[in-house]
């Protein structure tokens, strides 16, 4: 296949695979697409380790890194400082009522308190200040793409990436977001419909993609949100996209590190079993509807806090729940494509099936076009 993005990145297939798992990233890049590592949950030191491993396991194939540099967040006016200093200032903004709600919720389900050594990372890359060290680490490696998941990346970061010969992508969930991405000089816009897992907007992929294609022109666009099959890829490209950005489909692969409890839920969920909730980060994110999301929607809930306070509030709770492997008492980001994920496959097979079905979809359209032409000929004047 040849599209503007395959030419831009020197890849065989216009399939971008977002994952927090390095094995998935490397596997998809080796299969001819481009794996993109979500850096959010890693400290700079951990990210260095992950990227060094990917460098050694991609066979020289291109890959990318995705960071989160939100255009707006609580405490943004607090200014610069070390990650620890910023963390302490932000922690002071978390109300005691929210802390009690989380503690009571976990106690209700028998989750034991964590020892000090088990404390999770509170802040990570949820802010501009804490994401910049991740960018610095990423640009020391031979990455081909730097993506920003929330809002337009800062102009200086775009310029910094370009100085390193790295292309920049930005996710957009509306026409207005697409314009902001183009204004800061991104090389690719990812039009992500509401069907997507994780942070997502309200507009469906079918409506959003052509809007973003028109708004972003001549910048190439990737279709995202509910894309996990070849027919959906064909639909996105028929709407003007140059390729697809995928995520949830890789959760049910052999290479993924999806926790067993979450994987079991994913394999048995339908496309109606997800909900957009602020209960993980403070911004709307699509995830499985479960005990966690229902608790935050209940009458006793104090309501989620704005980013990054919500994740700081629940970080230790997630670690505690993870230790006891409670299957439904944790946010589990996944898109509506979850309804088609019914068995675990290797990444290479997912890529193969994606492209095989894409080809079948094109043949179907070609037959329809030929049939229309034949019908026109048969019924024409003569």
mmCIF file with all atom_site columns, C-alpha atoms in Angstrom, residues 97-207:
data_model
loop_
_atom_site.group_PDB
_atom_site.id
_atom_site.type_symbol
_atom_site.label_atom_id
_atom_site.label_alt_id
_atom_site.label_comp_id
_atom_site.label_asym_id
_atom_site.label_entity_id
_atom_site.label_seq_id
_atom_site.pdbx_PDB_ins_code
_atom_site.Cartn_x
_atom_site.Cartn_y
_atom_site.Cartn_z
_atom_site.occupancy
_atom_site.B_iso_or_equiv
_atom_site.pdbx_formal_charge
_atom_site.auth_seq_id
_atom_site.auth_comp_id
_atom_site.auth_asym_id
_atom_site.auth_atom_id
_atom_site.pdbx_PDB_model_num
ATOM 1   C CA . UNK A 1 97  ? -13.958 13.905 51.123 1.00 0.00 ? 97  UNK A CA 1
ATOM 2   C CA . UNK A 1 98  ? -12.593 12.407 47.898 1.00 0.00 ? 98  UNK A CA 1
ATOM 3   C CA . UNK A 1 99  ? -9.904  10.511 49.797 1.00 0.00 ? 99  UNK A CA 1
ATOM 4   C CA . UNK A 1 100 ? -12.505 9.074  52.172 1.00 0.00 ? 100 UNK A CA 1
ATOM 5   C CA . UNK A 1 101 ? -14.736 8.023  49.255 1.00 0.00 ? 101 UNK A CA 1
ATOM 6   C CA . UNK A 1 102 ? -11.923 6.029  47.636 1.00 0.00 ? 102 UNK A CA 1
ATOM 7   C CA . UNK A 1 103 ? -10.858 4.440  50.936 1.00 0.00 ? 103 UNK A CA 1
ATOM 8   C CA . UNK A 1 104 ? -14.447 3.480  51.772 1.00 0.00 ? 104 UNK A CA 1
ATOM 9   C CA . UNK A 1 105 ? -14.996 2.020  48.289 1.00 0.00 ? 105 UNK A CA 1
ATOM 10  C CA . UNK A 1 106 ? -11.964 -0.217 48.554 1.00 0.00 ? 106 UNK A CA 1
ATOM 11  C CA . UNK A 1 107 ? -12.787 -1.221 52.128 1.00 0.00 ? 107 UNK A CA 1
ATOM 12  C CA . UNK A 1 108 ? -16.308 -2.160 51.024 1.00 0.00 ? 108 UNK A CA 1
ATOM 13  C CA . UNK A 1 109 ? -14.794 -4.642 48.568 1.00 0.00 ? 109 UNK A CA 1
ATOM 14  C CA . UNK A 1 110 ? -12.198 -6.030 50.956 1.00 0.00 ? 110 UNK A CA 1
ATOM 15  C CA . UNK A 1 111 ? -9.124  -4.453 49.366 1.00 0.00 ? 111 UNK A CA 1
ATOM 16  C CA . UNK A 1 112 ? -6.320  -4.227 51.976 1.00 0.00 ? 112 UNK A CA 1
ATOM 17  C CA . UNK A 1 113 ? -4.311  -1.078 52.547 1.00 0.00 ? 113 UNK A CA 1
ATOM 18  C CA . UNK A 1 114 ? -0.964  -0.838 50.768 1.00 0.00 ? 114 UNK A CA 1
ATOM 19  C CA . UNK A 1 115 ? 2.443   -0.747 52.402 1.00 0.00 ? 115 UNK A CA 1
ATOM 20  C CA . UNK A 1 116 ? 4.530   2.341  51.743 1.00 0.00 ? 116 UNK A CA 1
ATOM 21  C CA . UNK A 1 117 ? 6.725   0.497  49.258 1.00 0.00 ? 117 UNK A CA 1
ATOM 22  C CA . UNK A 1 118 ? 3.677   -0.280 47.146 1.00 0.00 ? 118 UNK A CA 1
ATOM 23  C CA . UNK A 1 119 ? 2.757   3.351  46.567 1.00 0.00 ? 119 UNK A CA 1
ATOM 24  C CA . UNK A 1 120 ? 2.146   4.099  42.901 1.00 0.00 ? 120 UNK A CA 1
ATOM 25  C CA . UNK A 1 121 ? 3.368   6.961  40.747 1.00 0.00 ? 121 UNK A CA 1
ATOM 26  C CA . UNK A 1 122 ? 1.034   9.863  41.476 1.00 0.00 ? 122 UNK A CA 1
ATOM 27  C CA . UNK A 1 123 ? 1.675   12.290 38.678 1.00 0.00 ? 123 UNK A CA 1
ATOM 28  C CA . UNK A 1 124 ? 3.617   10.711 35.830 1.00 0.00 ? 124 UNK A CA 1
ATOM 29  C CA . UNK A 1 125 ? 2.991   12.479 32.512 1.00 0.00 ? 125 UNK A CA 1
ATOM 30  C CA . UNK A 1 126 ? -0.391  14.041 33.155 1.00 0.00 ? 126 UNK A CA 1
ATOM 31  C CA . UNK A 1 127 ? 1.014   17.580 33.020 1.00 0.00 ? 127 UNK A CA 1
ATOM 32  C CA . UNK A 1 128 ? 3.138   19.621 30.635 1.00 0.00 ? 128 UNK A CA 1
ATOM 33  C CA . UNK A 1 129 ? 5.911   19.856 33.221 1.00 0.00 ? 129 UNK A CA 1
ATOM 34  C CA . UNK A 1 130 ? 6.131   16.103 33.831 1.00 0.00 ? 130 UNK A CA 1
ATOM 35  C CA . UNK A 1 131 ? 5.708   15.121 30.163 1.00 0.00 ? 131 UNK A CA 1
ATOM 36  C CA . UNK A 1 132 ? 8.651   17.213 28.965 1.00 0.00 ? 132 UNK A CA 1
ATOM 37  C CA . UNK A 1 133 ? 11.251  14.870 30.545 1.00 0.00 ? 133 UNK A CA 1
ATOM 38  C CA . UNK A 1 134 ? 9.542   12.030 28.678 1.00 0.00 ? 134 UNK A CA 1
ATOM 39  C CA . UNK A 1 135 ? 9.925   13.978 25.437 1.00 0.00 ? 135 UNK A CA 1
ATOM 40  C CA . UNK A 1 136 ? 13.621  14.502 26.177 1.00 0.00 ? 136 UNK A CA 1
ATOM 41  C CA . UNK A 1 137 ? 14.101  10.760 26.671 1.00 0.00 ? 137 UNK A CA 1
ATOM 42  C CA . UNK A 1 138 ? 12.111  9.865  23.558 1.00 0.00 ? 138 UNK A CA 1
ATOM 43  C CA . UNK A 1 139 ? 14.115  12.181 21.317 1.00 0.00 ? 139 UNK A CA 1
ATOM 44  C CA . UNK A 1 140 ? 17.352  10.484 22.361 1.00 0.00 ? 140 UNK A CA 1
ATOM 45  C CA . UNK A 1 141 ? 16.111  7.365  20.569 1.00 0.00 ? 141 UNK A CA 1
ATOM 46  C CA . UNK A 1 142 ? 15.572  6.768  16.827 1.00 0.00 ? 142 UNK A CA 1
ATOM 47  C CA . UNK A 1 143 ? 11.821  7.356  16.972 1.00 0.00 ? 143 UNK A CA 1
ATOM 48  C CA . UNK A 1 144 ? 9.958   8.364  13.830 1.00 0.00 ? 144 UNK A CA 1
ATOM 49  C CA . UNK A 1 145 ? 6.896   9.909  15.471 1.00 0.00 ? 145 UNK A CA 1
ATOM 50  C CA . UNK A 1 146 ? 6.044   11.892 18.584 1.00 0.00 ? 146 UNK A CA 1
ATOM 51  C CA . UNK A 1 147 ? 2.304   12.028 19.288 1.00 0.00 ? 147 UNK A CA 1
ATOM 52  C CA . UNK A 1 148 ? 0.388   14.106 21.811 1.00 0.00 ? 148 UNK A CA 1
ATOM 53  C CA . UNK A 1 149 ? -2.803  12.573 23.135 1.00 0.00 ? 149 UNK A CA 1
ATOM 54  C CA . UNK A 1 150 ? -4.594  15.537 24.712 1.00 0.00 ? 150 UNK A CA 1
ATOM 55  C CA . UNK A 1 151 ? -4.817  18.826 22.872 1.00 0.00 ? 151 UNK A CA 1
ATOM 56  C CA . UNK A 1 152 ? -2.288  20.457 20.612 1.00 0.00 ? 152 UNK A CA 1
ATOM 57  C CA . UNK A 1 153 ? 1.355   19.949 21.634 1.00 0.00 ? 153 UNK A CA 1
ATOM 58  C CA . UNK A 1 154 ? 3.260   23.081 22.668 1.00 0.00 ? 154 UNK A CA 1
ATOM 59  C CA . UNK A 1 155 ? 4.803   24.796 19.617 1.00 0.00 ? 155 UNK A CA 1
ATOM 60  C CA . UNK A 1 156 ? 8.302   24.565 21.079 1.00 0.00 ? 156 UNK A CA 1
ATOM 61  C CA . UNK A 1 157 ? 7.930   20.790 21.449 1.00 0.00 ? 157 UNK A CA 1
ATOM 62  C CA . UNK A 1 158 ? 6.860   20.528 17.803 1.00 0.00 ? 158 UNK A CA 1
ATOM 63  C CA . UNK A 1 159 ? 9.925   22.545 16.795 1.00 0.00 ? 159 UNK A CA 1
ATOM 64  C CA . UNK A 1 160 ? 12.162  20.441 19.020 1.00 0.00 ? 160 UNK A CA 1
ATOM 65  C CA . UNK A 1 161 ? 10.900  17.216 17.436 1.00 0.00 ? 161 UNK A CA 1
ATOM 66  C CA . UNK A 1 162 ? 11.345  18.606 13.944 1.00 0.00 ? 162 UNK A CA 1
ATOM 67  C CA . UNK A 1 163 ? 14.943  19.580 14.738 1.00 0.00 ? 163 UNK A CA 1
ATOM 68  C CA . UNK A 1 164 ? 15.532  15.902 15.519 1.00 0.00 ? 164 UNK A CA 1
ATOM 69  C CA . UNK A 1 165 ? 13.921  14.844 12.253 1.00 0.00 ? 165 UNK A CA 1
ATOM 70  C CA . UNK A 1 166 ? 10.881  13.450 14.073 1.00 0.00 ? 166 UNK A CA 1
ATOM 71  C CA . UNK A 1 167 ? 7.340   13.913 12.770 1.00 0.00 ? 167 UNK A CA 1
ATOM 72  C CA . UNK A 1 168 ? 4.599   15.053 15.160 1.00 0.00 ? 168 UNK A CA 1
ATOM 73  C CA . UNK A 1 169 ? 1.006   13.846 15.406 1.00 0.00 ? 169 UNK A CA 1
ATOM 74  C CA . UNK A 1 170 ? -1.871  15.268 17.399 1.00 0.00 ? 170 UNK A CA 1
ATOM 75  C CA . UNK A 1 171 ? -5.223  13.703 18.261 1.00 0.00 ? 171 UNK A CA 1
ATOM 76  C CA . UNK A 1 172 ? -8.395  15.627 17.468 1.00 0.00 ? 172 UNK A CA 1
ATOM 77  C CA . UNK A 1 173 ? -11.961 14.851 18.502 1.00 0.00 ? 173 UNK A CA 1
ATOM 78  C CA . UNK A 1 174 ? -13.528 17.839 16.734 1.00 0.00 ? 174 UNK A CA 1
ATOM 79  C CA . UNK A 1 175 ? -12.972 20.135 13.774 1.00 0.00 ? 175 UNK A CA 1
ATOM 80  C CA . UNK A 1 176 ? -11.839 22.870 16.189 1.00 0.00 ? 176 UNK A CA 1
ATOM 81  C CA . UNK A 1 177 ? -9.224  20.572 17.720 1.00 0.00 ? 177 UNK A CA 1
ATOM 82  C CA . UNK A 1 178 ? -7.933  19.717 14.257 1.00 0.00 ? 178 UNK A CA 1
ATOM 83  C CA . UNK A 1 179 ? -7.434  23.396 13.456 1.00 0.00 ? 179 UNK A CA 1
ATOM 84  C CA . UNK A 1 180 ? -5.439  23.887 16.674 1.00 0.00 ? 180 UNK A CA 1
ATOM 85  C CA . UNK A 1 181 ? -3.223  20.933 15.787 1.00 0.00 ? 181 UNK A CA 1
ATOM 86  C CA . UNK A 1 182 ? -2.516  22.316 12.326 1.00 0.00 ? 182 UNK A CA 1
ATOM 87  C CA . UNK A 1 183 ? -1.822  25.795 13.708 1.00 0.00 ? 183 UNK A CA 1
ATOM 88  C CA . UNK A 1 184 ? 1.084   24.480 15.809 1.00 0.00 ? 184 UNK A CA 1
ATOM 89  C CA . UNK A 1 185 ? 2.546   22.621 12.819 1.00 0.00 ? 185 UNK A CA 1
ATOM 90  C CA . UNK A 1 186 ? 1.814   18.929 13.363 1.00 0.00 ? 186 UNK A CA 1
ATOM 91  C CA . UNK A 1 187 ? 2.599   16.596 10.471 1.00 0.00 ? 187 UNK A CA 1
ATOM 92  C CA . UNK A 1 188 ? -0.341  14.230 11.007 1.00 0.00 ? 188 UNK A CA 1
ATOM 93  C CA . UNK A 1 189 ? -3.771  14.692 12.588 1.00 0.00 ? 189 UNK A CA 1
ATOM 94  C CA . UNK A 1 190 ? -5.482  11.691 14.180 1.00 0.00 ? 190 UNK A CA 1
ATOM 95  C CA . UNK A 1 191 ? -9.273  12.080 13.929 1.00 0.00 ? 191 UNK A CA 1
ATOM 96  C CA . UNK A 1 192 ? -10.464 10.069 16.910 1.00 0.00 ? 192 UNK A CA 1
ATOM 97  C CA . UNK A 1 193 ? -14.194 9.381  17.149 1.00 0.00 ? 193 UNK A CA 1
ATOM 98  C CA . UNK A 1 194 ? -16.115 8.776  20.343 1.00 0.00 ? 194 UNK A CA 1
ATOM 99  C CA . UNK A 1 195 ? -16.029 4.995  19.809 1.00 0.00 ? 195 UNK A CA 1
ATOM 100 C CA . UNK A 1 196 ? -12.359 5.003  20.856 1.00 0.00 ? 196 UNK A CA 1
ATOM 101 C CA . UNK A 1 197 ? -11.016 3.695  24.130 1.00 0.00 ? 197 UNK A CA 1
ATOM 102 C CA . UNK A 1 198 ? -9.375  6.063  26.581 1.00 0.00 ? 198 UNK A CA 1
ATOM 103 C CA . UNK A 1 199 ? -9.709  9.834  26.244 1.00 0.00 ? 199 UNK A CA 1
ATOM 104 C CA . UNK A 1 200 ? -12.226 10.629 23.555 1.00 0.00 ? 200 UNK A CA 1
ATOM 105 C CA . UNK A 1 201 ? -14.804 13.207 22.529 1.00 0.00 ? 201 UNK A CA 1
ATOM 106 C CA . UNK A 1 202 ? -18.470 13.019 21.609 1.00 0.00 ? 202 UNK A CA 1
ATOM 107 C CA . UNK A 1 203 ? -18.478 12.923 17.787 1.00 0.00 ? 203 UNK A CA 1
ATOM 108 C CA . UNK A 1 204 ? -18.657 9.568  16.001 1.00 0.00 ? 204 UNK A CA 1
ATOM 109 C CA . UNK A 1 205 ? -15.848 8.483  13.705 1.00 0.00 ? 205 UNK A CA 1
ATOM 110 C CA . UNK A 1 206 ? -18.082 8.395  10.623 1.00 0.00 ? 206 UNK A CA 1
ATOM 111 C CA . UNK A 1 207 ? -18.970 12.064 11.107 1.00 0.00 ? 207 UNK A CA 1
#
